Coordinates of C-alpha atoms in Angstrom, one line a residue:
M1 CA 81.6 66.5 116.4
L2 CA 82.5 70.2 116.1
K3 CA 85.8 71.0 114.4
P4 CA 88.3 72.9 116.5
M5 CA 88.5 76.7 116.0
L6 CA 92.2 77.5 115.7
A7 CA 94.0 80.8 115.6
C8 CA 97.6 82.0 116.0
C9 CA 99.6 85.1 116.7
K10 CA 103.1 85.8 115.7
I11 CA 105.0 87.7 118.3
Y12 CA 108.2 89.6 117.2
I13 CA 110.5 90.5 120.1
S14 CA 113.5 92.8 119.7
E15 CA 116.0 90.4 121.3
S16 CA 117.8 87.2 120.5
R17 CA 121.1 87.4 122.4
N18 CA 119.8 87.5 125.9
K19 CA 119.0 83.8 126.4
A20 CA 117.8 84.2 130.0
A21 CA 115.2 86.8 128.9
L22 CA 113.9 84.5 126.1
K23 CA 113.7 81.5 128.5
A24 CA 111.6 83.7 130.9
I25 CA 109.3 84.7 128.0
E26 CA 108.8 81.1 127.0
R27 CA 108.1 80.0 130.6
A28 CA 105.4 82.7 130.7
A29 CA 103.7 81.2 127.7
K30 CA 103.7 77.7 129.2
L31 CA 101.7 79.0 132.2
C32 CA 98.7 78.9 129.8
S33 CA 98.5 75.2 128.9
E34 CA 95.9 75.7 126.2
A35 CA 98.2 77.8 124.0
R36 CA 101.5 76.5 122.6
I37 CA 104.6 78.0 120.9
V38 CA 104.9 75.9 117.7
N39 CA 107.8 77.8 116.2
K40 CA 110.6 80.0 117.3
Y41 CA 112.8 81.8 114.8
E42 CA 115.9 83.5 116.1
D43 CA 118.3 85.8 114.2
E44 CA 121.3 87.0 116.2
T45 CA 122.4 89.6 113.6
Y46 CA 119.0 91.1 113.5
N47 CA 118.8 90.6 117.3
R48 CA 115.2 89.6 116.9
V49 CA 113.1 86.5 117.6
G50 CA 109.7 85.5 116.3
Y51 CA 107.4 83.2 118.1
T52 CA 104.3 81.5 116.6
L53 CA 101.7 80.9 119.3
V54 CA 98.7 78.8 118.6
S55 CA 95.5 78.0 120.5
K56 CA 91.9 76.9 120.1
L57 CA 89.3 79.6 120.4
R58 CA 86.0 79.1 122.2
P59 CA 83.0 80.2 120.2
S60 CA 81.0 81.6 123.1
S61 CA 83.7 82.4 125.6
S62 CA 84.5 85.8 126.9
L63 CA 87.7 87.5 125.7
D64 CA 88.5 88.0 129.4
S65 CA 89.5 84.3 129.5
C66 CA 90.9 83.7 126.0
P67 CA 94.0 81.3 126.1
L68 CA 95.6 82.9 123.1
K69 CA 95.3 86.4 124.4
D70 CA 96.3 85.4 128.0
A71 CA 99.5 83.6 126.8
A72 CA 100.4 86.5 124.5
L73 CA 99.9 89.0 127.3
A74 CA 102.0 87.0 129.6
M75 CA 104.8 86.9 127.0
V76 CA 104.6 90.6 126.4
A77 CA 104.6 91.5 130.1
T78 CA 107.7 89.2 130.7
A79 CA 109.5 90.7 127.7
F80 CA 109.1 94.2 129.1
K81 CA 110.4 93.1 132.5
N82 CA 113.5 91.4 131.1
I83 CA 114.5 93.5 128.1
D84 CA 115.7 97.2 128.0
F85 CA 115.0 98.8 124.6
D86 CA 117.5 101.5 125.4
T87 CA 120.4 98.9 125.2
H88 CA 119.1 97.1 122.1
S89 CA 120.8 97.2 118.7
G90 CA 120.6 95.2 115.5
T91 CA 120.3 95.4 111.8
H92 CA 116.5 94.9 111.7
P93 CA 114.2 97.9 112.3
R94 CA 112.0 97.9 115.4
L95 CA 109.8 100.2 117.4
G96 CA 109.8 98.5 120.8
V97 CA 110.8 95.6 123.0
V98 CA 107.8 93.8 121.5
D99 CA 107.9 95.2 118.0
H100 CA 104.9 93.6 116.4
I101 CA 102.1 91.0 117.0
C102 CA 99.9 89.7 114.2
F103 CA 96.9 87.4 114.7
H104 CA 95.8 85.1 111.9
P105 CA 92.8 82.8 111.7
L106 CA 93.9 79.2 111.0
A107 CA 91.0 76.8 111.0
N108 CA 87.2 77.3 111.3
T109 CA 87.9 80.9 112.6
S110 CA 87.1 84.2 111.0
L111 CA 89.1 87.3 110.6
E112 CA 86.6 89.1 112.8
Q113 CA 87.1 86.7 115.6
T114 CA 90.9 87.1 115.6
A115 CA 90.4 90.9 115.3
N116 CA 88.4 90.9 118.5
V117 CA 91.3 89.0 120.3
A118 CA 93.8 91.5 118.9
K119 CA 91.8 94.5 120.1
S120 CA 91.3 93.0 123.5
L121 CA 95.1 92.3 123.8
A122 CA 95.9 95.9 122.7
S123 CA 93.5 97.2 125.3
D124 CA 95.3 95.3 128.0
V125 CA 98.8 96.2 126.8
G126 CA 97.8 99.9 126.8
K127 CA 95.9 100.0 130.1
I128 CA 97.7 97.3 132.2
L129 CA 101.2 97.5 130.8
E130 CA 100.9 101.2 129.9
V131 CA 102.6 101.0 126.6
P132 CA 101.5 103.0 123.5
T133 CA 99.7 100.5 121.2
Y134 CA 98.7 100.8 117.5
L135 CA 96.1 98.7 115.7
Y136 CA 96.2 97.7 112.1
G137 CA 94.4 95.4 109.6
A138 CA 91.1 94.0 110.5
A139 CA 91.7 95.1 114.1
H140 CA 91.6 98.8 113.1
E141 CA 88.3 100.4 112.2
N142 CA 89.6 101.8 108.9
G143 CA 91.8 98.8 108.1
R144 CA 95.0 100.8 108.4
T145 CA 98.0 98.9 107.2
L146 CA 101.1 97.9 109.2
D147 CA 103.5 99.6 106.8
S148 CA 101.7 102.9 107.0
I149 CA 102.1 103.0 110.8
R150 CA 105.7 102.1 110.5
R151 CA 106.4 104.8 108.0
E152 CA 104.8 107.5 110.2
L153 CA 106.9 106.3 113.1
G154 CA 110.2 106.2 111.2
Y155 CA 110.6 102.5 111.3
F156 CA 112.4 102.2 108.0
S157 CA 115.2 104.6 108.7
P158 CA 118.3 103.4 110.7
N159 CA 118.7 105.7 113.7
I160 CA 122.5 105.7 113.9
Q161 CA 125.4 105.8 111.5
G162 CA 125.4 102.9 109.0
N163 CA 122.6 100.3 108.8
V164 CA 121.9 99.7 112.4
W165 CA 119.0 100.5 114.7
A166 CA 120.2 101.1 118.3
G167 CA 118.7 102.4 121.5
G168 CA 115.2 103.5 122.2
L169 CA 112.9 105.9 120.3
K170 CA 114.4 109.4 119.7
S171 CA 111.6 111.1 121.5
Q172 CA 108.9 110.3 124.0
D173 CA 106.5 112.3 121.9
L174 CA 104.9 110.2 119.2
P175 CA 104.1 111.6 115.7
L176 CA 101.1 109.3 115.5
A177 CA 98.5 109.0 118.3
P178 CA 98.3 105.5 119.6
D179 CA 95.0 103.6 119.7
E180 CA 95.5 102.4 123.2
G181 CA 97.8 103.4 126.1
P182 CA 99.6 106.6 127.0
S183 CA 100.4 109.2 124.4
Q184 CA 104.1 109.2 125.2
A185 CA 106.5 106.3 125.0
D186 CA 108.9 105.1 127.7
S187 CA 112.3 104.8 125.8
S188 CA 113.1 101.5 127.6
K189 CA 109.9 99.9 126.2
G190 CA 109.1 101.7 123.0
V191 CA 105.7 101.1 121.4
I192 CA 103.9 98.0 120.1
V193 CA 101.9 97.4 116.9
I194 CA 99.1 94.7 117.1
G195 CA 96.9 93.7 114.2
T196 CA 95.1 90.8 112.4
T197 CA 95.3 89.8 108.8
K198 CA 94.9 86.7 106.6
W199 CA 97.9 84.4 106.6
V200 CA 101.2 86.0 105.6
D201 CA 104.4 84.2 104.7
N202 CA 107.9 85.8 105.4
Y203 CA 110.5 84.9 102.9
N204 CA 114.1 86.3 102.9
V205 CA 116.5 86.1 99.9
P206 CA 120.3 86.6 100.7
V207 CA 122.2 88.7 98.1
F208 CA 126.0 88.6 98.1
S209 CA 126.8 92.4 98.2
T210 CA 127.9 95.2 100.3
N211 CA 126.0 97.8 98.2
I212 CA 122.9 98.5 100.3
S213 CA 121.7 101.1 97.8
A214 CA 121.7 98.6 95.0
V215 CA 119.9 95.9 97.1
R216 CA 117.3 98.5 98.1
R217 CA 116.6 99.1 94.4
I218 CA 116.1 95.3 94.1
A219 CA 113.7 95.3 97.1
K220 CA 111.7 98.2 95.7
R221 CA 111.4 96.6 92.3
V222 CA 110.3 93.3 93.8
S223 CA 107.6 94.9 95.9
E224 CA 104.1 95.9 94.8
R225 CA 104.7 99.4 96.1
G226 CA 107.6 99.7 93.6
G227 CA 105.6 98.3 90.7
G228 CA 106.7 94.7 91.2
L229 CA 105.0 91.5 92.4
P230 CA 101.4 91.9 93.7
A231 CA 100.8 91.5 97.4
V232 CA 104.6 91.6 98.2
Q233 CA 106.3 94.0 100.5
A234 CA 110.1 94.0 100.6
M235 CA 113.0 95.8 102.2
A236 CA 116.8 95.4 102.1
L237 CA 118.6 94.6 105.4
V238 CA 122.3 94.0 106.1
H239 CA 122.5 90.5 107.5
E240 CA 126.1 89.5 107.8
E241 CA 129.5 90.4 106.3
G242 CA 129.1 90.6 102.5
V243 CA 125.4 89.6 102.6
I244 CA 122.3 91.8 102.4
E245 CA 118.9 90.2 102.5
V246 CA 115.8 91.1 100.6
A247 CA 113.2 90.5 103.3
C248 CA 109.7 90.0 102.0
N249 CA 106.2 89.8 103.4
L250 CA 104.0 87.7 101.1
L251 CA 100.6 89.0 101.8
D252 CA 98.8 86.5 99.6
P253 CA 101.0 83.4 99.3
Q254 CA 98.4 81.7 97.1
L255 CA 98.9 84.5 94.5
V256 CA 102.7 85.0 94.9
G257 CA 104.7 82.5 96.8
G258 CA 108.4 82.1 97.6
E259 CA 109.3 80.6 94.3
K260 CA 108.2 83.7 92.3
V261 CA 109.9 86.0 94.7
Q262 CA 113.1 84.0 94.5
D263 CA 113.1 84.1 90.7
E264 CA 112.5 87.8 90.6
V265 CA 115.2 88.6 93.1
E266 CA 117.7 86.4 91.3
R267 CA 116.8 88.1 88.0
L268 CA 117.1 91.6 89.4
A269 CA 120.4 90.7 91.2
V270 CA 121.9 89.7 87.9
E271 CA 120.9 93.1 86.4
E272 CA 122.8 94.7 89.3
G273 CA 125.9 92.5 88.8
M274 CA 125.2 90.5 91.9
V275 CA 124.3 86.9 93.0
A276 CA 121.3 86.0 95.0
V277 CA 121.2 82.6 96.7
K278 CA 118.4 80.4 97.8
G279 CA 116.1 82.1 100.2
Y280 CA 114.2 80.7 103.3
F281 CA 110.9 81.0 105.1
T282 CA 111.1 82.2 108.8
D283 CA 108.1 80.1 109.8
F284 CA 106.2 76.9 108.8
S285 CA 103.3 77.1 106.3
R286 CA 99.8 77.7 107.6
D287 CA 98.8 74.1 106.9
K288 CA 101.9 72.7 108.6
I289 CA 101.2 74.8 111.8
I290 CA 97.7 73.5 112.0
K291 CA 98.9 69.9 111.6
M292 CA 101.6 70.3 114.2
F293 CA 99.3 71.8 116.8
L294 CA 96.6 69.1 116.4
E295 CA 99.1 66.3 116.4
E296 CA 100.9 67.6 119.5
G297 CA 97.6 67.8 121.3
N298 CA 96.9 64.1 120.9

């Protein structure tokens, strides 16, 4: 008996407070019965929600009828109908109503296969929904990275006073040409970034502080870019009163996992005269997601 080919995509939507919009997005996903949402992570301070959508892939099927792509496209289209980027605000950076989608191979599936799904979705988002779309990772011909796109589009700089991102993009004109869709952005929708990579864990460590500059120093020293832990990306984000999080992408969890990041943030926090508390993952592990999907399907 052939083992099932499984893949997932993580869909990050710039909204967590509009419950009616989220319910509509979730209903749209359910219209494709072969794909299932196995995790939903909401953060009201960040005003952001992350969905983990999983489906089997068909080895010889056309991408025109791929359940994972179809469900993702339905969720994206519904998000654009129900959320106005111009009225959005939160303490997490974002580039659009649907900020980011990343495909990951899970079981018996290759990176190339998930890249093909990502590229097909990006084409539909660009042509059908008419939203500027950027590709990264294995979905991009040169393997462009997610953070490089974000830096060129100003993702990491709060766009109003303080540490808050609010409203749509400052200009319809984009400093980086999209891979799909129009060359200008509708401020009510923004842009979307779609890619595919090996599995990534997201791990956030709260630090008791109001000194964003100091916690940014910690985040930089934790990240590979700042000479810290390999395969770790990190940024400092105001989360709640008196708490700033070091939000980390663990690009190779087998090499550097949450425990190593936790230890390093705690050590650096002490050097800054601060206290870091136990962090948390925003999703289940890859193995847990596979198990949950297969068990729920029985």
